[in-house]
Coordinates of N, CA and C in Angstrom, one line a residue:
X1 N 0.9 -1.0 0.5 CA 0.1 0.0 0.0 C 1.0 1.3 0.2
X2 N 0.5 2.1 -0.5 CA 1.4 3.6 -1.2 C 1.1 4.5 0.2
X3 N 2.3 4.6 0.7 CA 2.0 5.9 1.5 C 1.7 7.4 1.1
X4 N 0.7 7.9 1.8 CA 0.0 9.1 1.1 C 0.9 10.3 0.8
X5 N 0.6 10.9 -0.3 CA 1.3 12.2 -0.4 C 0.3 13.1 0.6
X6 N 1.3 13.8 1.4 CA 1.0 14.9 2.3 C 1.7 16.3 1.3
X7 N 0.5 17.0 1.0 CA 0.6 18.7 0.6 C 0.3 19.8 1.4
X8 N 1.2 20.7 2.2 CA 1.3 21.8 2.7 C 0.5 23.1 2.2
X9 N -0.6 23.6 2.6 CA -1.7 24.7 2.3 C -1.0 25.6 3.1
X10 N -0.1 26.5 2.9 CA 0.8 27.4 4.0 C 0.6 28.8 3.4
X11 N 0.4 29.7 4.6 CA 0.6 31.1 4.3 C 0.1 31.9 5.6
X12 N 0.4 33.5 5.5 CA -0.3 34.0 6.5 C -1.6 34.2 7.4
X13 N -1.8 34.6 8.3 CA -3.2 34.4 8.7 C -4.1 35.4 7.7
X14 N -5.3 34.6 7.3 CA -6.5 35.5 7.0 C -6.0 35.7 5.1
X15 N -5.5 34.8 4.4 CA -5.3 34.7 3.2 C -5.9 33.7 2.9
X16 N -6.7 33.0 3.5 CA -7.9 32.3 2.5 C -7.0 30.5 2.5
X17 N -6.4 30.3 3.5 CA -5.9 28.9 3.3 C -7.0 27.7 3.6
X18 N -7.7 28.0 4.2 CA -8.7 27.1 4.5 C -9.8 27.1 3.3
X19 N -10.0 28.1 3.0 CA -11.2 28.3 1.7 C -10.0 27.3 0.3
X20 N -8.8 27.5 0.3 CA -8.4 26.5 -1.0 C -7.9 25.4 -0.6
X21 N -7.7 25.1 0.8 CA -7.5 23.5 1.1 C -8.6 23.0 0.9
X22 N -10.2 23.4 1.4 CA -11.1 23.0 1.4 C -11.5 22.8 -0.3
X23 N -11.4 23.8 -1.3 CA -11.6 23.9 -2.5 C -11.0 22.7 -3.2
X24 N -9.7 22.6 -2.9 CA -8.8 21.2 -3.5 C -9.1 19.6 -3.0
X25 N -9.4 19.8 -1.9 CA -10.2 18.5 -1.5 C -11.3 18.1 -2.2
X26 N -12.4 19.2 -2.6 CA -13.3 18.9 -3.5 C -12.9 18.2 -4.5
X27 N -12.1 18.9 -5.0 CA -11.3 18.6 -6.3 C -10.8 17.3 -6.5
X28 N -10.4 16.9 -5.7 CA -9.6 15.6 -5.4 C -10.3 14.7 -5.3
X29 N -11.5 14.6 -4.6 CA -12.6 13.6 -4.4 C -13.1 13.4 -5.5
X30 N -13.7 14.8 -6.3 CA -14.4 14.2 -7.3 C -13.6 13.6 -8.7
X31 N -12.3 13.5 -8.4 CA -11.6 13.0 -9.5 C -11.3 11.7 -9.1
X32 N -11.9 11.2 -7.9 CA -11.9 9.8 -7.4 C -10.7 9.0 -6.6
X33 N -10.3 10.2 -6.0 CA -9.1 9.8 -5.0 C -9.5 10.1 -3.9
X34 N -8.8 9.8 -2.9 CA -9.8 9.6 -1.3 C -8.4 10.7 -0.9
X35 N -9.1 11.2 0.3 CA -8.1 12.4 1.1 C -8.6 12.3 2.5
X36 N -7.8 13.4 3.3 CA -7.6 13.6 4.3 C -7.3 14.7 4.6
X37 N -7.5 15.4 5.7 CA -7.3 16.8 6.1 C -7.0 17.2 7.2
X38 N -5.8 18.3 7.9 CA -5.1 18.0 8.5 C -5.2 19.6 8.9
X39 N -5.3 20.2 10.0 CA -5.3 21.3 10.3 C -4.4 22.1 11.5
X40 N -3.2 22.8 11.1 CA -2.1 22.9 12.2 C -2.4 24.3 12.7
X41 N -2.4 24.4 13.9 CA -2.6 25.5 15.1 C -1.7 25.5 16.0
X42 N -1.7 26.9 16.2 CA -0.6 26.9 17.5 C -1.2 26.7 18.6
X43 N -2.8 26.9 18.8 CA -3.2 26.6 20.0 C -3.1 25.3 20.6
X44 N -3.6 24.9 21.4 CA -3.7 23.7 22.4 C -5.0 23.1 21.9
X45 N -4.9 21.7 21.8 CA -6.2 21.4 21.1 C -6.5 19.9 22.1
X46 N -5.5 19.3 22.7 CA -5.6 18.1 23.2 C -6.7 18.2 24.7
X47 N -7.3 17.6 25.7 CA -8.3 17.5 26.4 C -7.6 17.9 27.8
X48 N -8.6 18.5 28.4 CA -7.6 19.1 29.4 C -7.3 18.0 30.1
X49 N -6.1 18.3 31.3 CA -5.1 17.5 32.1 C -6.0 16.7 32.8
X50 N -7.2 17.3 33.4 CA -7.8 16.2 34.5 C -9.4 15.9 34.0
X51 N -9.3 15.8 32.8 CA -10.2 14.9 31.7 C -10.0 13.6 31.9
X52 N -10.9 12.7 31.8 CA -10.7 11.1 31.6 C -9.6 11.0 30.4
X53 N -9.7 11.7 29.2 CA -8.7 11.2 28.3 C -7.4 12.0 28.4
X54 N -7.7 13.3 29.3 CA -6.4 14.3 29.4 C -5.7 13.3 30.3
X55 N -6.0 12.4 31.5 CA -5.0 11.9 32.3 C -4.5 10.7 31.5
X56 N -5.2 10.1 30.7 CA -4.4 9.0 29.9 C -3.4 9.7 28.7
X57 N -3.9 10.8 28.0 CA -2.8 11.7 27.3 C -1.6 11.4 28.3
X58 N -1.4 11.9 29.4 CA -0.9 12.6 30.8 C 0.7 11.1 30.2
X59 N 0.0 10.2 30.5 CA 0.7 8.9 30.3 C 1.6 8.8 28.9
X60 N 1.1 9.4 28.0 CA 1.9 9.3 26.8 C 1.1 8.2 26.0
X61 N -0.2 7.8 26.2 CA -1.0 7.1 25.4 C -2.2 7.8 24.7
X62 N -1.8 7.7 23.2 CA -3.0 8.3 22.6 C -4.4 7.4 22.5
X63 N -5.7 8.3 22.7 CA -7.3 8.2 22.9 C -7.4 8.4 21.6
X64 N -9.2 7.8 21.5 CA -10.2 8.4 20.6 C -11.3 8.7 21.9
X65 N -11.7 9.7 21.7 CA -13.0 10.5 22.2 C -14.0 9.9 21.6
X66 N -14.9 9.2 21.7 CA -16.1 8.6 20.7 C -17.3 9.3 21.7
X67 N -18.1 10.0 20.3 CA -19.4 10.3 20.8 C -20.2 10.2 19.7
X68 N -21.8 10.7 20.0 CA -23.0 10.2 18.8 C -22.6 10.0 17.8
X69 N -22.0 11.6 17.3 CA -21.5 12.1 16.3 C -20.4 11.3 15.7
X70 N -19.6 10.6 16.1 CA -18.5 10.3 15.5 C -17.2 10.4 17.2
X71 N -15.9 10.6 16.4 CA -14.7 10.3 17.3 C -13.5 11.0 16.8
X72 N -13.2 11.6 17.6 CA -11.2 12.5 18.1 C -10.6 11.6 18.1
X73 N -9.6 12.0 17.3 CA -8.4 10.9 18.1 C -7.6 11.6 18.6
X74 N -6.9 11.5 19.9 CA -5.8 12.4 20.5 C -4.5 11.8 20.8
X75 N -3.3 12.4 20.2 CA -2.2 11.7 20.6 C -0.9 13.2 21.2
X76 N -0.7 12.4 22.3 CA 0.5 13.6 23.0 C 1.5 13.8 21.8
X77 N 1.9 15.2 22.1 CA 3.4 15.2 21.4 C 2.8 16.2 20.3
X78 N 3.8 17.6 19.9 CA 3.4 18.5 18.9 C 3.9 18.3 17.7
X79 N 4.9 17.6 17.4 CA 5.6 17.5 16.5 C 5.0 16.3 15.2
X80 N 4.4 16.8 14.1 CA 3.8 15.8 13.4 C 4.3 15.8 12.1
X81 N 5.2 15.1 11.5 CA 6.0 15.0 10.3 C 5.3 14.2 9.4
X82 N 5.3 14.2 8.2 CA 4.8 13.3 6.9 C 4.6 12.2 7.5
X83 N 5.4 11.4 7.7 CA 5.5 9.9 7.7 C 4.2 9.3 9.5
X84 N 4.3 10.3 9.8 CA 3.5 10.1 11.0 C 2.1 10.0 10.7
X85 N 1.7 10.9 9.3 CA 0.5 11.1 8.7 C -0.2 9.5 8.4
X86 N 1.0 8.6 7.9 CA 0.8 7.1 7.6 C -0.8 6.7 8.4
X87 N -0.3 6.7 9.6 CA -1.3 6.0 10.5 C -2.2 6.8 10.6
X88 N -2.7 8.1 11.0 CA -4.2 8.5 10.6 C -4.8 8.5 9.7
X89 N -4.0 8.1 8.7 CA -5.2 8.3 7.3 C -4.6 7.0 6.7
X90 N -4.4 5.5 7.0 CA -4.1 4.7 6.4 C -5.0 4.3 4.8
X91 N -4.0 4.1 4.2 CA -4.6 3.8 2.6 C -5.6 5.1 1.8
X92 N -5.3 6.3 2.4 CA -5.6 7.6 2.1 C -4.6 7.7 0.7
X93 N -5.0 8.6 -0.1 CA -4.3 8.7 -1.6 C -3.5 10.4 -1.2
X94 N -4.2 11.3 -0.8 CA -3.5 12.8 -1.2 C -4.2 13.3 0.6
X95 N -3.5 13.7 1.5 CA -3.3 14.4 2.8 C -3.2 15.9 2.6
X96 N -4.2 17.1 2.2 CA -3.9 18.6 2.6 C -3.9 18.9 4.3
X97 N -3.0 19.4 4.1 CA -2.4 20.0 5.7 C -2.1 21.4 5.8
X98 N -3.3 22.1 6.6 CA -3.2 23.5 6.1 C -2.1 24.2 7.4
X99 N -1.7 25.1 6.9 CA -0.3 25.8 7.5 C 0.5 24.6 7.8
X100 N 1.4 24.8 9.0 CA 2.5 23.4 9.1 C 3.8 24.3 7.6
X101 N 4.0 25.7 7.9 CA 4.8 26.5 7.5 C 6.3 25.6 7.8
X102 N 6.6 25.2 8.5 CA 8.1 25.0 8.8 C 8.5 23.5 8.5
X103 N 7.2 22.8 8.5 CA 7.3 21.3 8.3 C 7.8 20.4 6.5
X104 N 8.7 20.1 6.7 CA 8.7 19.7 5.9 C 8.4 18.7 4.9
X105 N 7.7 19.0 3.8 CA 6.4 18.4 2.8 C 6.4 19.4 1.5
X106 N 5.9 18.9 0.7 CA 5.7 19.6 -0.6 C 4.8 20.7 -0.4
X107 N 4.8 22.0 -1.0 CA 3.9 23.0 0.0 C 3.2 24.1 -1.1
X108 N 2.1 24.4 -1.7 CA 1.6 25.5 -1.8 C 1.2 26.6 -0.9
X109 N 1.8 27.8 -1.6 CA 2.0 29.3 -0.4 C 0.8 30.1 -1.3
X110 N 0.0 30.4 -0.2 CA -1.1 30.9 -0.6 C -0.8 32.5 -0.4
X111 N -0.4 33.2 -1.6 CA 0.1 34.7 -1.5 C 1.3 34.7 -2.6
X112 N 1.8 36.3 -2.5 CA 2.7 36.5 -3.8 C 4.3 35.6 -3.8
X113 N 4.6 35.3 -5.1 CA 6.2 34.7 -4.6 C 6.7 35.3 -3.7
X114 N 7.3 37.0 -3.9 CA 7.9 37.6 -2.8 C 7.1 37.7 -1.4
X115 N 6.5 37.0 -0.6 CA 6.0 37.0 0.3 C 6.2 35.8 1.0
X116 N 6.5 34.9 0.3 CA 7.4 33.6 0.9 C 8.2 33.6 2.0
X117 N 8.3 33.5 2.9 CA 9.4 33.7 3.7 C 10.6 33.0 3.4
X118 N 11.6 33.5 3.3 CA 13.0 32.5 2.9 C 13.2 31.1 3.6
X119 N 12.5 31.0 4.9 CA 13.0 30.0 6.0 C 11.8 28.5 5.2
X120 N 10.9 28.9 4.5 CA 9.7 28.2 4.1 C 10.0 27.2 3.1
X121 N 10.1 26.5 3.0 CA 10.9 25.1 1.8 C 9.7 24.3 1.0
X122 N 10.1 23.9 0.0 CA 9.2 23.0 -0.5 C 8.2 23.3 -1.5
X123 N 8.0 24.8 -1.6 CA 7.3 25.1 -2.3 C 7.4 25.3 -3.8
X124 N 6.0 24.3 -4.5 CA 5.7 24.0 -5.4 C 4.9 24.6 -6.5
X125 N 4.0 25.7 -6.0 CA 3.1 26.1 -6.7 C 2.8 27.5 -5.7
X126 N 2.5 28.6 -6.0 CA 1.9 29.9 -5.8 C 0.2 30.0 -6.1
X127 N -0.5 30.2 -4.8 CA -1.5 30.4 -5.4 C -1.9 32.0 -5.0
X128 N -2.1 33.1 -5.6 CA -2.0 34.3 -5.8 C -3.4 35.0 -6.3
X129 N -4.2 35.2 -5.3 CA -5.3 35.9 -5.4 C -5.1 37.6 -6.1
X130 N -4.1 37.8 -5.4 CA -3.5 39.2 -6.2 C -3.5 39.3 -8.1
X131 N -3.2 37.9 -8.2 CA -2.9 37.8 -9.9 C -3.9 37.9 -10.8
X132 N -3.8 38.6 -11.9 CA -4.6 38.5 -13.0 C -4.8 37.2 -13.7
X133 N -3.7 36.6 -13.5 CA -4.0 35.5 -14.4 C -2.9 34.5 -13.6
X134 N -3.2 33.2 -13.9 CA -1.8 32.4 -13.4 C -1.1 32.0 -14.7
X135 N -0.1 30.9 -14.1 CA 0.7 30.8 -15.8 C 0.6 29.2 -15.8
X136 N -0.1 28.6 -15.2 CA -0.7 27.4 -14.8 C 0.4 26.0 -14.6
X137 N 1.3 26.8 -14.6 CA 2.5 25.8 -13.9 C 3.3 26.1 -12.3
X138 N 3.2 27.1 -12.1 CA 3.8 27.5 -10.6 C 3.0 28.8 -10.1
X139 N 2.3 29.5 -10.8 CA 1.4 30.4 -10.5 C 0.0 30.2 -10.9
X140 N -0.9 30.2 -9.8 CA -2.2 30.3 -10.0 C -3.5 31.2 -9.3
X141 N -4.0 31.9 -9.9 CA -4.7 32.7 -9.6 C -6.2 32.1 -9.1
X142 N -7.2 32.9 -8.8 CA -8.6 32.8 -8.6 C -9.2 32.2 -9.5
X143 N -9.9 31.2 -9.5 CA -10.7 30.1 -10.7 C -9.2 29.3 -11.5
X144 N -8.5 29.1 -10.7 CA -7.4 28.1 -11.2 C -7.1 27.2 -10.4
X145 N -8.7 27.0 -9.6 CA -8.2 25.8 -8.9 C -8.5 24.7 -8.6
X146 N -9.2 24.1 -9.8 CA -9.0 22.8 -10.5 C -7.8 22.3 -11.0
X147 N -7.0 23.3 -12.2 CA -5.7 23.4 -12.5 C -5.1 22.6 -10.9
X148 N -4.9 23.5 -10.2 CA -4.0 23.7 -9.1 C -4.7 22.1 -8.4
X149 N -5.4 21.5 -8.3 CA -5.5 20.2 -7.6 C -5.0 19.1 -8.4
X150 N -5.5 19.5 -10.1 CA -4.8 18.5 -11.1 C -3.4 18.3 -10.6
X151 N -2.7 19.3 -10.3 CA -0.9 19.5 -10.6 C -0.7 18.8 -9.2
X152 N -1.6 18.5 -7.9 CA -1.6 18.0 -6.7 C -1.6 16.6 -6.9
X153 N -2.7 16.2 -8.1 CA -2.8 14.7 -8.1 C -1.8 14.5 -9.0
X154 N -0.9 15.5 -10.0 CA 0.0 14.9 -10.7 C 1.0 14.5 -9.9
X155 N 1.2 15.1 -9.0 CA 2.5 14.9 -7.8 C 2.2 13.8 -7.3
X156 N 1.2 13.3 -6.9 CA 0.9 12.5 -6.7 C 0.8 10.9 -7.2
X157 N 0.6 11.1 -8.5 CA 0.7 9.9 -9.6 C 2.0 10.1 -9.6
X158 N 2.7 10.6 -9.8 CA 5.0 10.8 -9.9 C 5.2 9.9 -8.9
X159 N 4.3 9.7 -8.0 CA 4.8 9.4 -6.3 C 4.9 7.7 -6.9
X160 N 3.7 7.4 -7.2 CA 3.0 5.7 -7.3 C 4.4 5.3 -8.4
X161 N 4.4 4.0 -7.7 CA 5.5 2.6 -8.5 C 6.7 3.4 -7.0
X162 N 6.2 4.3 -6.2 CA 7.7 4.3 -5.2 C 8.9 5.4 -6.2
X163 N 8.5 6.2 -6.8 CA 9.3 6.8 -8.0 C 10.1 7.8 -6.6
X164 N 11.6 8.0 -5.8 CA 12.2 8.5 -5.0 C 13.4 9.0 -5.3
X165 N 13.8 9.5 -4.5 CA 15.0 10.4 -4.5 C 16.4 9.8 -3.9
X166 N 17.3 9.4 -4.7 CA 18.5 9.3 -3.8 C 19.6 10.4 -3.9
X167 N 20.2 10.2 -2.9 CA 21.4 11.3 -2.3 C 22.7 11.2 -2.1
X168 N 23.4 11.7 -3.4 CA 25.1 11.2 -2.5 C 25.6 12.6 -2.6
X169 N 26.7 12.9 -1.8 CA 27.1 13.9 -0.9 C 28.6 13.4 -0.8
X170 N 29.6 14.4 -1.5 CA 30.8 13.9 -1.8 C 31.2 12.3 -2.5
X171 N 30.4 12.0 -3.1 CA 30.7 10.4 -3.6 C 30.0 9.6 -3.0
X172 N 29.1 9.7 -1.8 CA 28.8 8.9 -0.7 C 27.3 8.8 -0.9
X173 N 26.6 7.8 -0.8 CA 25.0 7.8 -0.6 C 25.0 7.4 0.2
X174 N 23.9 8.8 0.5 CA 23.7 9.3 2.4 C 22.2 8.2 2.2
X175 N 21.7 7.7 3.6 CA 20.7 6.9 3.6 C 19.2 8.0 3.8
X176 N 18.4 8.1 3.3 CA 17.0 8.4 3.7 C 15.8 8.0 4.3
X177 N 15.2 8.6 4.6 CA 14.1 7.8 5.1 C 13.1 7.7 3.8
X178 N 12.1 7.0 3.8 CA 10.8 6.9 2.7 C 10.1 8.3 2.7
X179 N 9.9 8.5 4.0 CA 9.3 10.3 3.8 C 9.6 11.2 3.4
X180 N 11.1 11.1 3.7 CA 12.5 12.2 3.0 C 12.8 12.1 1.7
X181 N 12.9 11.0 1.2 CA 13.3 10.8 -0.2 C 12.1 11.3 -0.8
X182 N 10.7 11.0 -0.7 CA 9.7 10.9 -1.1 C 9.5 12.8 -1.4
X183 N 9.8 13.2 -0.4 CA 9.0 15.1 -0.3 C 10.2 15.1 -1.4
X184 N 11.6 15.0 -0.8 CA 12.6 15.5 -1.7 C 12.3 15.3 -3.7
X185 N 11.5 14.4 -3.9 CA 11.4 13.9 -5.3 C 10.1 14.8 -5.5
X186 N 9.2 14.7 -4.5 CA 8.1 15.6 -5.1 C 8.1 16.9 -5.2
X187 N 9.0 17.5 -4.5 CA 9.5 18.9 -4.5 C 10.3 19.3 -5.4
X188 N 11.1 18.0 -6.1 CA 12.1 18.6 -7.0 C 11.3 18.5 -8.3
X189 N 10.2 17.6 -8.9 CA 9.7 17.2 -9.6 C 8.9 18.5 -9.6
X190 N 8.2 19.3 -8.9 CA 7.0 19.9 -8.9 C 7.8 21.6 -9.3
X191 N 9.0 21.7 -8.8 CA 9.8 22.8 -9.4 C 10.7 22.4 -11.2
X192 N 11.1 20.9 -11.6 CA 11.6 20.9 -12.7 C 10.7 21.1 -13.8
X193 N 9.6 20.1 -13.8 CA 8.7 20.0 -14.9 C 8.0 21.2 -15.4
X194 N 7.4 22.4 -14.5 CA 7.8 23.4 -15.2 C 8.3 24.4 -16.0
X195 N 10.0 23.8 -16.2 CA 10.8 24.4 -16.2 C 11.0 24.0 -18.3
X196 N 11.1 25.2 -19.1 CA 10.9 25.3 -20.4 C 12.2 24.2 -20.8
X197 N 11.5 23.1 -21.7 CA 12.7 22.2 -22.6 C 12.4 20.4 -21.8
X198 N 11.5 21.0 -20.7 CA 11.3 19.8 -19.7 C 9.6 19.2 -19.9
X199 N 9.5 18.2 -21.0 CA 8.3 17.3 -20.9 C 7.9 16.3 -20.1
X200 N 9.0 15.6 -19.2 CA 8.8 14.8 -18.8 C 10.1 13.9 -17.6
X201 N 9.8 13.7 -16.6 CA 10.7 13.0 -15.8 C 10.6 11.5 -15.7
X202 N 10.1 11.0 -16.8 CA 10.0 9.7 -16.7 C 11.2 8.6 -16.5
X203 N 12.2 9.2 -17.0 CA 13.8 8.6 -17.1 C 14.4 9.3 -15.9
X204 N 13.7 10.2 -14.6 CA 14.5 10.6 -14.0 C 15.3 11.6 -14.0
X205 N 15.7 12.3 -13.5 CA 16.6 13.2 -13.3 C 17.7 13.7 -12.4
X206 N 19.1 14.5 -13.2 CA 20.2 14.4 -11.9 C 20.0 15.8 -11.8
X207 N 20.3 16.2 -10.1 CA 21.0 17.2 -10.4 C 22.1 17.7 -9.2
X208 N 22.8 19.1 -9.7 CA 24.1 18.6 -9.3 C 24.1 20.0 -8.5
X209 N 24.6 20.0 -6.8 CA 24.8 20.8 -6.2 C 26.1 21.6 -6.1
X210 N 26.7 22.4 -6.3 CA 27.8 22.8 -5.8 C 28.1 24.5 -5.1
X211 N 28.6 24.9 -3.9 CA 29.0 25.4 -3.5 C 29.8 26.4 -4.1
X212 N 29.2 27.7 -4.1 CA 30.1 28.8 -4.9 C 30.5 30.0 -3.6
X213 N 31.2 30.5 -3.8 CA 31.9 31.3 -2.7 C 30.9 32.9 -2.8

């Protein structure tokens, strides 16, 4: 079973991240793929320490709070890396993560290219509401949500068959965890495919990094 593709929808407050995330989810579902949603917040979300589930969580035990309308899963620990999401969404294809600006994963930045802080990595697309039109490759404007969802689906399809990245530094192969390998491959594909003269990555690609003074 393939690991889900986690794609972040990041941006500053009140830029419309939730609206875009839900629209992408609707398009992904309508295309026949399964999906999950994660909303990242700086607020505390676990049950109070004195509650029944809170007492269990304080022991480091994950809990499910089961009610008449559904269930809520709670787990201790604030760090949420893409490899952990597989446990929350087993068998799902694509997970949209709202927020998580500094978590390593392929990313859509909601805002202009210039507004994206240097520390935010993995951006393969910009959703710019101020743009008169998008280019269909890296910049997407309002009305381009279906095209942008198609790019996310293409990114997922590109990972099917477990296409991964290999890393060599100084001629030595560096071991990579699966999610790191897939994240590098996904981000690189998103940046390379729109380039002029690149029609396909079926045969793979080689990237050489050289430090300059």
